[in-house]
Amino acid sequence: MPFYHKLGKIPHKRHTIFKKPDGSLYREQLFGTIGFDGMSTNSYHEHHPTQVKEILGHKDVTPKIAVNTNLKSYKFHGFKTIPQPDYLDSRTTVLHNSDVSIILAAPTESSKDYFYKNADADELLFIHKGKGKLRTHLGNLDFKYGDYLLIPRGVIYKIDFETEDNRLFIVESRRPIYTPKRYRNHFGQLLEHAPYCERDLRQPYELETNDEKGDFLIKVKKENQLFDMVYATHPFDVVGYDGYNYPYAFSIHDFEPITGRIHQPPPVHQTFETDAFVVCSFCPRLFDYHPESIPAPYNHSNIDSDEVLYYVDGDFMSRNDIEAGHISLHPAGIPHGPHPGAVERSIGQTKTEELAVMVDTFKPLKITEEGMAIADDSYHKSWLEDNH
């Protein structure tokens, strides 16, 4: 996280005595990344955060790959994933490589009997349907339709839903997720040309501090294994913290589109970055204003990256037969572009109401068995002019 945040009570100086009202010590934890070189947070706990009572076992959650090497465009029907009560059980990995997994989830109930921690990956949750509260050991965040929730690796969390019909598009990244470097100055402040600023990013606003002992189950994901670990104290026992490493929320509706006289390339829609992929937000915007502009995108050869588009809302002007919840995969190595008739339809149009999330990966994506179960196997033929 590129700017400082403080919540709760902390001592005047780090690594110094910080006493409870009864004279005993609060327990300090440095919650850091990339050794001691990345972003970190100093948190203060009612109890030692290290008290493991038992490891009950683990289960393998490695994605099962159906298509290992792919050179075919696919469309996936995301809303065909079956809703399930439990949040973790509902997570369906559709696409995967060594850097990132593309996951769909449709939980119908709040997290109840356990806490969850991903020890390997940052998680970017996009809320397509649903409303509720993300509860974490570093504070809580309310969420609703259109929100991105960025949960750094190692954060312990639960999700409380106010709704039963919930749809999440999740980007699970083994690489740290940041705001794009070109949007920031060397101090880390977002610059004037950035499509959003710090006041658009919502920080945790509420700490749950529980001074409780007992048996507390935390499901921890590590190297595609899900471990059931029982801790002796409540994981939400932080009385205060400060630093740069914490979860935050950003609404796609607060992304300010960058437009021009002629069609602008996808990087103007960039919202997040890693060294292995980027995430972009396609939002309602005015079209190009050159008198002879073609608003529809030109054909493009994906030489170095796979392109994934998750369609959220509105009419995506470059595609035919696309609905909310669909995912398109256009693999590296072959061109893709607007469907037949899309260019002609776009001429003279002044604006679009489309809403979509794009993930471009620099390593090829593999398609899972669960992904193939919701795949349109004929999508790659949808550019044939004889079909339209």
CSV table of C-alpha atoms in Angstrom, one decimal:
chain,number,residue,atom,x,y,z
A,1,MET,CA,0.0,0.0,0.0
A,2,PRO,CA,1.6,3.3,-1.0
A,3,PHE,CA,0.6,5.4,1.9
A,4,TYR,CA,0.7,5.4,5.7
A,5,HIS,CA,-2.2,4.3,7.8
A,6,LYS,CA,-2.7,4.1,11.6
A,7,LEU,CA,-5.7,2.5,13.4
A,8,GLY,CA,-6.3,1.9,17.1
A,9,LYS,CA,-3.7,2.6,19.9
A,10,ILE,CA,0.1,2.2,19.5
A,11,PRO,CA,3.1,3.2,21.5
A,12,HIS,CA,5.0,6.5,20.8
A,13,LYS,CA,7.9,4.5,19.4
A,14,ARG,CA,8.2,1.1,17.8
A,15,HIS,CA,9.9,-1.8,19.6
A,16,THR,CA,9.4,-0.2,23.0
A,17,ILE,CA,7.4,-1.1,26.1
A,18,PHE,CA,3.6,-0.9,25.5
A,19,LYS,CA,1.6,-1.9,28.6
A,20,LYS,CA,-2.0,-3.0,29.1
A,21,PRO,CA,-4.0,-1.3,31.9
A,22,ASP,CA,-3.1,-4.3,34.2
A,23,GLY,CA,0.6,-3.7,33.6
A,24,SER,CA,1.3,-6.7,31.3
A,25,LEU,CA,2.7,-6.2,27.8
A,26,TYR,CA,0.9,-6.0,24.5
A,27,ARG,CA,2.7,-8.3,22.0
A,28,GLU,CA,4.2,-6.6,18.9
A,29,GLN,CA,4.3,-8.2,15.5
A,30,LEU,CA,6.0,-6.9,12.3
A,31,PHE,CA,3.8,-7.9,9.4
A,32,GLY,CA,6.2,-7.4,6.5
A,33,THR,CA,6.8,-8.4,2.9
A,34,ILE,CA,9.9,-9.2,0.8
A,35,GLY,CA,12.0,-9.9,3.8
A,36,PHE,CA,12.6,-6.6,5.5
A,37,ASP,CA,12.6,-4.6,2.2
A,38,GLY,CA,8.9,-4.5,1.3
A,39,MET,CA,5.9,-2.8,2.8
A,40,SER,CA,5.2,-3.6,6.5
A,41,THR,CA,2.9,-2.9,9.4
A,42,ASN,CA,3.6,-3.0,13.1
A,43,SER,CA,0.6,-4.5,15.0
A,44,TYR,CA,0.0,-4.8,18.7
A,45,HIS,CA,-1.9,-7.8,20.1
A,46,GLU,CA,-3.6,-8.9,23.3
A,47,HIS,CA,-1.7,-12.2,23.1
A,48,HIS,CA,1.3,-13.8,21.3
A,49,PRO,CA,0.1,-14.4,17.7
A,50,THR,CA,2.2,-17.6,17.6
A,51,GLN,CA,0.2,-20.0,19.8
A,52,VAL,CA,-0.6,-23.0,17.6
A,53,LYS,CA,-2.4,-25.7,19.5
A,54,GLU,CA,-2.9,-28.2,16.8
A,55,ILE,CA,-2.6,-28.8,13.0
A,56,LEU,CA,-5.6,-31.0,12.2
A,57,GLY,CA,-4.5,-31.8,8.6
A,58,HIS,CA,-4.6,-30.4,5.1
A,59,LYS,CA,-6.1,-31.0,1.8
A,60,ASP,CA,-4.8,-30.5,-1.7
A,61,VAL,CA,-6.4,-27.6,-3.6
A,62,THR,CA,-4.1,-27.7,-6.6
A,63,PRO,CA,-6.0,-26.7,-9.7
A,64,LYS,CA,-6.6,-29.6,-12.1
A,65,ILE,CA,-5.4,-28.7,-15.5
A,66,ALA,CA,-7.4,-29.8,-18.5
A,67,VAL,CA,-5.6,-27.7,-21.2
A,68,ASN,CA,-1.9,-27.3,-20.5
A,69,THR,CA,-0.9,-25.6,-23.8
A,70,ASN,CA,-3.4,-23.4,-25.4
A,71,LEU,CA,-3.7,-21.4,-28.7
A,72,LYS,CA,-7.4,-21.2,-28.9
A,73,SER,CA,-9.7,-18.4,-27.9
A,74,TYR,CA,-12.4,-19.3,-25.3
A,75,LYS,CA,-15.5,-17.8,-23.7
A,76,PHE,CA,-16.5,-19.0,-20.3
A,77,HIS,CA,-20.0,-18.7,-18.8
A,78,GLY,CA,-19.1,-17.4,-15.3
A,79,PHE,CA,-22.6,-17.5,-13.9
A,80,LYS,CA,-22.8,-21.2,-14.6
A,81,THR,CA,-20.6,-21.8,-11.6
A,82,ILE,CA,-22.9,-23.3,-8.9
A,83,PRO,CA,-23.4,-21.2,-5.8
A,84,GLN,CA,-22.4,-22.9,-2.5
A,85,PRO,CA,-22.9,-21.9,1.1
A,86,ASP,CA,-19.2,-21.9,2.1
A,87,TYR,CA,-16.9,-19.2,0.7
A,88,LEU,CA,-13.8,-21.4,0.2
A,89,ASP,CA,-15.9,-24.3,-1.2
A,90,SER,CA,-17.5,-21.9,-3.7
A,91,ARG,CA,-14.1,-20.7,-5.2
A,92,THR,CA,-13.7,-22.2,-8.7
A,93,THR,CA,-10.3,-21.8,-10.4
A,94,VAL,CA,-10.9,-21.3,-14.1
A,95,LEU,CA,-7.5,-20.2,-15.4
A,96,HIS,CA,-4.0,-20.7,-13.8
A,97,ASN,CA,-0.3,-20.3,-14.2
A,98,SER,CA,2.6,-20.1,-11.8
A,99,ASP,CA,2.0,-16.4,-11.2
A,100,VAL,CA,-1.8,-16.0,-11.0
A,101,SER,CA,-5.1,-17.9,-10.7
A,102,ILE,CA,-8.4,-16.5,-12.1
A,103,ILE,CA,-11.1,-17.7,-9.7
A,104,LEU,CA,-14.9,-17.3,-9.6
A,105,ALA,CA,-16.8,-17.6,-6.3
A,106,ALA,CA,-20.6,-17.6,-5.5
A,107,PRO,CA,-20.9,-18.0,-1.7
A,108,THR,CA,-24.4,-17.8,-0.4
A,109,GLU,CA,-23.5,-17.5,3.3
A,110,SER,CA,-21.0,-15.6,5.5
A,111,SER,CA,-17.8,-17.2,6.8
A,112,LYS,CA,-18.8,-18.8,10.1
A,113,ASP,CA,-16.7,-21.6,11.6
A,114,TYR,CA,-13.2,-20.5,10.6
A,115,PHE,CA,-10.9,-17.7,9.6
A,116,TYR,CA,-8.9,-17.8,6.3
A,117,LYS,CA,-5.3,-16.8,5.4
A,118,ASN,CA,-3.6,-17.0,2.1
A,119,ALA,CA,0.1,-17.4,2.9
A,120,ASP,CA,1.3,-17.4,-0.7
A,121,ALA,CA,-0.7,-14.9,-2.6
A,122,ASP,CA,-2.3,-11.4,-2.6
A,123,GLU,CA,-6.0,-11.6,-3.4
A,124,LEU,CA,-7.9,-9.1,-5.4
A,125,LEU,CA,-11.6,-9.6,-5.0
A,126,PHE,CA,-13.9,-7.9,-7.4
A,127,ILE,CA,-17.5,-7.7,-6.2
A,128,HIS,CA,-19.9,-8.3,-9.1
A,129,LYS,CA,-22.9,-9.1,-7.0
A,130,GLY,CA,-23.4,-8.8,-3.3
A,131,LYS,CA,-22.9,-6.5,-0.3
A,132,GLY,CA,-21.3,-7.0,3.1
A,133,LYS,CA,-18.2,-6.5,5.3
A,134,LEU,CA,-14.7,-7.8,4.9
A,135,ARG,CA,-13.5,-8.5,8.5
A,136,THR,CA,-9.7,-8.8,9.0
A,137,HIS,CA,-7.2,-8.8,11.8
A,138,LEU,CA,-6.2,-5.3,10.6
A,139,GLY,CA,-9.7,-3.9,10.6
A,140,ASN,CA,-12.9,-4.0,8.6
A,141,LEU,CA,-14.0,-2.7,5.2
A,142,ASP,CA,-17.6,-2.4,3.9
A,143,PHE,CA,-18.1,-3.6,0.3
A,144,LYS,CA,-20.7,-3.5,-2.4
A,145,TYR,CA,-21.2,-3.9,-6.2
A,146,GLY,CA,-18.2,-2.7,-8.2
A,147,ASP,CA,-15.6,-2.8,-5.3
A,148,TYR,CA,-12.1,-4.2,-5.6
A,149,LEU,CA,-10.9,-5.6,-2.3
A,150,LEU,CA,-7.1,-5.9,-2.2
A,151,ILE,CA,-6.1,-8.4,0.6
A,152,PRO,CA,-2.3,-8.7,1.0
A,153,ARG,CA,-0.9,-12.2,1.6
A,154,GLY,CA,-0.9,-13.2,5.2
A,155,VAL,CA,-4.0,-11.1,6.2
A,156,ILE,CA,-6.4,-13.2,8.3
A,157,TYR,CA,-10.0,-12.6,7.2
A,158,LYS,CA,-13.6,-13.5,7.1
A,159,ILE,CA,-16.4,-12.3,4.8
A,160,ASP,CA,-19.8,-11.3,6.1
A,161,PHE,CA,-22.5,-11.1,3.4
A,162,GLU,CA,-25.7,-9.2,3.8
A,163,THR,CA,-27.0,-10.9,0.6
A,164,GLU,CA,-27.4,-14.4,-0.7
A,165,ASP,CA,-26.8,-13.8,-4.4
A,166,ASN,CA,-23.1,-13.1,-4.4
A,167,ARG,CA,-20.7,-13.2,-7.3
A,168,LEU,CA,-17.0,-12.6,-7.0
A,169,PHE,CA,-14.2,-12.4,-9.6
A,170,ILE,CA,-10.9,-13.2,-7.8
A,171,VAL,CA,-7.4,-12.6,-9.0
A,172,GLU,CA,-5.0,-14.7,-6.8
A,173,SER,CA,-1.5,-13.4,-7.3
A,174,ARG,CA,1.8,-15.0,-6.2
A,175,ARG,CA,3.4,-11.7,-7.1
A,176,PRO,CA,2.7,-8.5,-5.0
A,177,ILE,CA,-0.1,-6.3,-6.4
A,178,TYR,CA,0.6,-2.6,-6.4
A,179,THR,CA,-0.8,0.6,-7.9
A,180,PRO,CA,0.9,1.2,-11.2
A,181,LYS,CA,4.4,2.8,-10.8
A,182,ARG,CA,3.9,5.3,-13.6
A,183,TYR,CA,1.0,6.8,-11.6
A,184,ARG,CA,3.3,7.6,-8.6
A,185,ASN,CA,6.1,10.0,-7.9
A,186,HIS,CA,9.2,8.8,-6.1
A,187,PHE,CA,7.6,9.5,-2.8
A,188,GLY,CA,4.8,7.1,-3.6
A,189,GLN,CA,2.1,9.8,-4.0
A,190,LEU,CA,-0.4,9.3,-6.9
A,191,LEU,CA,0.2,11.9,-9.5
A,192,GLU,CA,-2.3,14.3,-11.2
A,193,HIS,CA,-2.5,12.2,-14.4
A,194,ALA,CA,-3.5,9.0,-12.5
A,195,PRO,CA,-7.1,7.9,-13.0
A,196,TYR,CA,-7.7,7.8,-9.3
A,197,CYS,CA,-6.1,9.2,-6.1
A,198,GLU,CA,-5.6,8.3,-2.5
A,199,ARG,CA,-8.9,9.7,-1.4
A,200,ASP,CA,-10.6,7.0,-3.6
A,201,LEU,CA,-8.9,4.2,-1.7
A,202,ARG,CA,-10.8,3.1,1.4
A,203,GLN,CA,-8.7,2.0,4.3
A,204,PRO,CA,-9.8,-0.2,7.2
A,205,TYR,CA,-11.9,1.9,9.6
A,206,GLU,CA,-12.8,-0.5,12.4
A,207,LEU,CA,-10.8,-2.8,14.6
A,208,GLU,CA,-12.3,-5.9,16.2
A,209,THR,CA,-10.3,-6.5,19.4
A,210,ASN,CA,-11.1,-9.8,21.1
A,211,ASP,CA,-9.3,-10.8,24.2
A,212,GLU,CA,-10.3,-14.5,24.1
A,213,LYS,CA,-8.7,-17.9,24.6
A,214,GLY,CA,-10.0,-21.1,23.2
A,215,ASP,CA,-9.9,-23.1,20.0
A,216,PHE,CA,-9.8,-20.9,16.9
A,217,LEU,CA,-9.6,-22.5,13.5
A,218,ILE,CA,-7.6,-20.7,10.8
A,219,LYS,CA,-7.5,-22.3,7.3
A,220,VAL,CA,-4.2,-21.4,5.8
A,221,LYS,CA,-3.4,-21.8,2.1
A,222,LYS,CA,0.3,-22.7,1.5
A,223,GLU,CA,1.7,-24.1,-1.8
A,224,ASN,CA,-1.8,-25.3,-2.9
A,225,GLN,CA,-2.4,-27.0,0.4
A,226,LEU,CA,-5.2,-25.9,2.7
A,227,PHE,CA,-4.1,-26.4,6.3
A,228,ASP,CA,-6.5,-26.5,9.3
A,229,MET,CA,-4.6,-24.8,12.1
A,230,VAL,CA,-6.1,-24.4,15.6
A,231,TYR,CA,-4.8,-21.4,17.6
A,232,ALA,CA,-5.2,-20.8,21.3
A,233,THR,CA,-6.3,-17.2,21.1
A,234,HIS,CA,-8.7,-15.2,18.9
A,235,PRO,CA,-6.9,-14.0,15.7
A,236,PHE,CA,-8.6,-10.7,15.8
A,237,ASP,CA,-6.9,-9.4,18.9
A,238,VAL,CA,-5.1,-6.3,17.5
A,239,VAL,CA,-5.4,-3.2,19.6
A,240,GLY,CA,-3.7,-1.0,17.1
A,241,TYR,CA,-1.2,-0.8,14.2
A,242,ASP,CA,0.5,1.5,11.8
A,243,GLY,CA,2.3,1.0,8.5
A,244,TYR,CA,1.8,0.4,4.8
A,245,ASN,CA,0.7,-3.2,4.6
A,246,TYR,CA,-3.0,-3.6,5.0
A,247,PRO,CA,-6.1,-4.4,3.0
A,248,TYR,CA,-8.0,-1.7,1.2
A,249,ALA,CA,-11.0,-1.1,-1.1
A,250,PHE,CA,-11.4,0.8,-4.4
A,251,SER,CA,-14.6,1.1,-6.3
A,252,ILE,CA,-14.4,0.6,-10.1
A,253,HIS,CA,-17.0,3.4,-10.3
A,254,ASP,CA,-14.3,5.8,-8.9
A,255,PHE,CA,-11.9,5.0,-11.8
A,256,GLU,CA,-11.7,8.1,-14.1
A,257,PRO,CA,-11.4,7.0,-17.7
A,258,ILE,CA,-8.7,8.6,-19.9
A,259,THR,CA,-10.0,9.3,-23.4
A,260,GLY,CA,-8.6,10.9,-26.6
A,261,ARG,CA,-9.4,12.0,-30.1
A,262,ILE,CA,-8.7,8.5,-31.4
A,263,HIS,CA,-9.0,5.1,-29.8
A,264,GLN,CA,-6.8,4.8,-26.7
A,265,PRO,CA,-4.8,1.5,-26.0
A,266,PRO,CA,-5.6,-0.7,-23.0
A,267,PRO,CA,-2.8,0.7,-20.8
A,268,VAL,CA,-4.9,3.8,-20.2
A,269,HIS,CA,-7.4,1.6,-18.3
A,270,GLN,CA,-4.7,0.1,-16.0
A,271,THR,CA,-5.7,-0.1,-12.4
A,272,PHE,CA,-3.2,-2.4,-10.7
A,273,GLU,CA,0.1,-4.0,-11.7
A,274,THR,CA,2.5,-6.8,-10.8
A,275,ASP,CA,5.7,-7.9,-12.5
A,276,ALA,CA,3.7,-10.8,-14.0
A,277,PHE,CA,0.4,-9.3,-15.1
A,278,VAL,CA,-1.7,-6.1,-15.1
A,279,VAL,CA,-5.4,-5.4,-14.1
A,280,CYS,CA,-7.4,-2.9,-16.1
A,281,SER,CA,-10.9,-1.4,-15.6
A,282,PHE,CA,-13.1,-0.6,-18.6
A,283,CYS,CA,-15.6,1.9,-17.4
A,284,PRO,CA,-18.4,4.0,-18.9
A,285,ARG,CA,-16.8,6.8,-20.8
A,286,LEU,CA,-17.1,9.2,-23.8
A,287,PHE,CA,-15.9,7.8,-27.1
A,288,ASP,CA,-13.1,9.3,-29.3
A,289,TYR,CA,-13.9,12.7,-30.7
A,290,HIS,CA,-11.9,12.9,-33.9
A,291,PRO,CA,-14.5,13.4,-36.7
A,292,GLU,CA,-13.3,10.2,-38.5
A,293,SER,CA,-12.5,8.1,-35.4
A,294,ILE,CA,-13.5,4.5,-35.1
A,295,PRO,CA,-14.4,3.9,-31.4
A,296,ALA,CA,-14.2,0.1,-31.7
A,297,PRO,CA,-10.7,-1.3,-31.0
A,298,TYR,CA,-8.4,-2.3,-33.9
A,299,ASN,CA,-7.2,-5.9,-34.4
A,300,HIS,CA,-4.4,-6.8,-32.0
A,301,SER,CA,-1.8,-9.5,-31.9
A,302,ASN,CA,-1.2,-10.7,-28.4
A,303,ILE,CA,2.5,-11.5,-29.0
A,304,ASP,CA,3.6,-11.6,-25.3
A,305,SER,CA,0.5,-11.9,-23.1
A,306,ASP,CA,-2.8,-13.7,-22.6
A,307,GLU,CA,-5.8,-11.4,-22.3
A,308,VAL,CA,-8.7,-12.2,-20.0
A,309,LEU,CA,-11.8,-10.0,-19.9
A,310,TYR,CA,-14.5,-10.4,-17.3
A,311,TYR,CA,-17.7,-8.7,-18.4
A,312,VAL,CA,-19.5,-7.0,-15.6
A,313,ASP,CA,-22.3,-4.8,-17.1
A,314,GLY,CA,-23.4,-2.8,-20.1
A,315,ASP,CA,-23.0,-3.5,-23.8
A,316,PHE,CA,-19.4,-4.3,-24.7
A,317,MET,CA,-19.2,-2.7,-28.1
A,318,SER,CA,-16.4,-4.8,-29.6
A,319,ARG,CA,-18.1,-8.2,-28.9
A,320,ASN,CA,-21.2,-10.1,-30.1
A,321,ASP,CA,-23.2,-12.4,-27.8
A,322,ILE,CA,-21.5,-11.3,-24.6
A,323,GLU,CA,-23.4,-11.2,-21.3
A,324,ALA,CA,-22.6,-10.2,-17.7
A,325,GLY,CA,-20.5,-12.9,-16.0
A,326,HIS,CA,-18.9,-14.1,-19.3
A,327,ILE,CA,-15.1,-14.4,-19.5
A,328,SER,CA,-13.1,-14.3,-22.7
A,329,LEU,CA,-9.6,-15.7,-23.1
A,330,HIS,CA,-7.5,-14.5,-26.0
A,331,PRO,CA,-4.2,-16.3,-25.9
A,332,ALA,CA,-0.8,-14.9,-26.8
A,333,GLY,CA,0.5,-15.7,-30.3
A,334,ILE,CA,-2.6,-15.1,-32.4
A,335,PRO,CA,-4.5,-11.9,-33.2
A,336,HIS,CA,-7.9,-11.0,-31.8
A,337,GLY,CA,-10.2,-8.0,-32.4
A,338,PRO,CA,-13.7,-6.7,-32.7
A,339,HIS,CA,-16.3,-9.2,-33.9
A,340,PRO,CA,-17.8,-8.8,-37.5
A,341,GLY,CA,-20.0,-5.8,-37.6
A,342,ALA,CA,-18.7,-4.2,-34.4
A,343,VAL,CA,-16.5,-1.6,-36.2
A,344,GLU,CA,-19.4,-0.5,-38.3
A,345,ARG,CA,-21.8,-0.3,-35.4
A,346,SER,CA,-19.3,1.8,-33.4
A,347,ILE,CA,-18.9,4.6,-36.0
A,348,GLY,CA,-20.8,7.7,-34.9
A,349,GLN,CA,-21.4,6.4,-31.3
A,350,THR,CA,-20.5,9.0,-28.7
A,351,LYS,CA,-20.3,7.0,-25.4
A,352,THR,CA,-20.3,3.5,-23.9
A,353,GLU,CA,-21.8,2.1,-20.7
A,354,GLU,CA,-19.6,-1.0,-20.6
A,355,LEU,CA,-18.0,-2.2,-17.4
A,356,ALA,CA,-15.4,-4.9,-17.4
A,357,VAL,CA,-12.2,-6.1,-15.7
A,358,MET,CA,-9.2,-7.2,-17.7
A,359,VAL,CA,-6.2,-9.3,-16.7
A,360,ASP,CA,-3.3,-9.5,-19.1
A,361,THR,CA,-0.7,-12.1,-18.1
A,362,PHE,CA,2.9,-12.4,-19.3
A,363,LYS,CA,2.9,-16.2,-18.9
A,364,PRO,CA,0.4,-18.4,-20.8
A,365,LEU,CA,-2.6,-19.4,-18.8
A,366,LYS,CA,-3.7,-23.0,-18.4
A,367,ILE,CA,-7.4,-24.0,-18.4
A,368,THR,CA,-8.7,-26.0,-15.6
A,369,GLU,CA,-11.2,-28.9,-15.6
A,370,GLU,CA,-13.7,-26.6,-13.8
A,371,GLY,CA,-13.0,-23.9,-16.5
A,372,MET,CA,-13.7,-26.3,-19.3
A,373,ALA,CA,-17.0,-27.3,-17.7
A,374,ILE,CA,-18.3,-23.7,-18.3
A,375,ALA,CA,-16.5,-23.1,-21.6
A,376,ASP,CA,-18.0,-22.2,-25.0
A,377,ASP,CA,-15.9,-24.5,-27.2
A,378,SER,CA,-17.0,-22.7,-30.5
A,379,TYR,CA,-16.1,-19.2,-29.4
A,380,HIS,CA,-12.8,-19.2,-31.5
A,381,LYS,CA,-15.0,-19.4,-34.7
A,382,SER,CA,-17.0,-16.3,-33.8
A,383,TRP,CA,-14.9,-14.1,-36.0
A,384,LEU,CA,-15.8,-15.9,-39.2
A,385,GLU,CA,-17.7,-13.4,-41.4
A,386,ASP,CA,-19.8,-16.2,-42.9
A,387,ASN,CA,-21.3,-16.8,-39.4
A,388,HIS,CA,-22.8,-13.3,-39.2
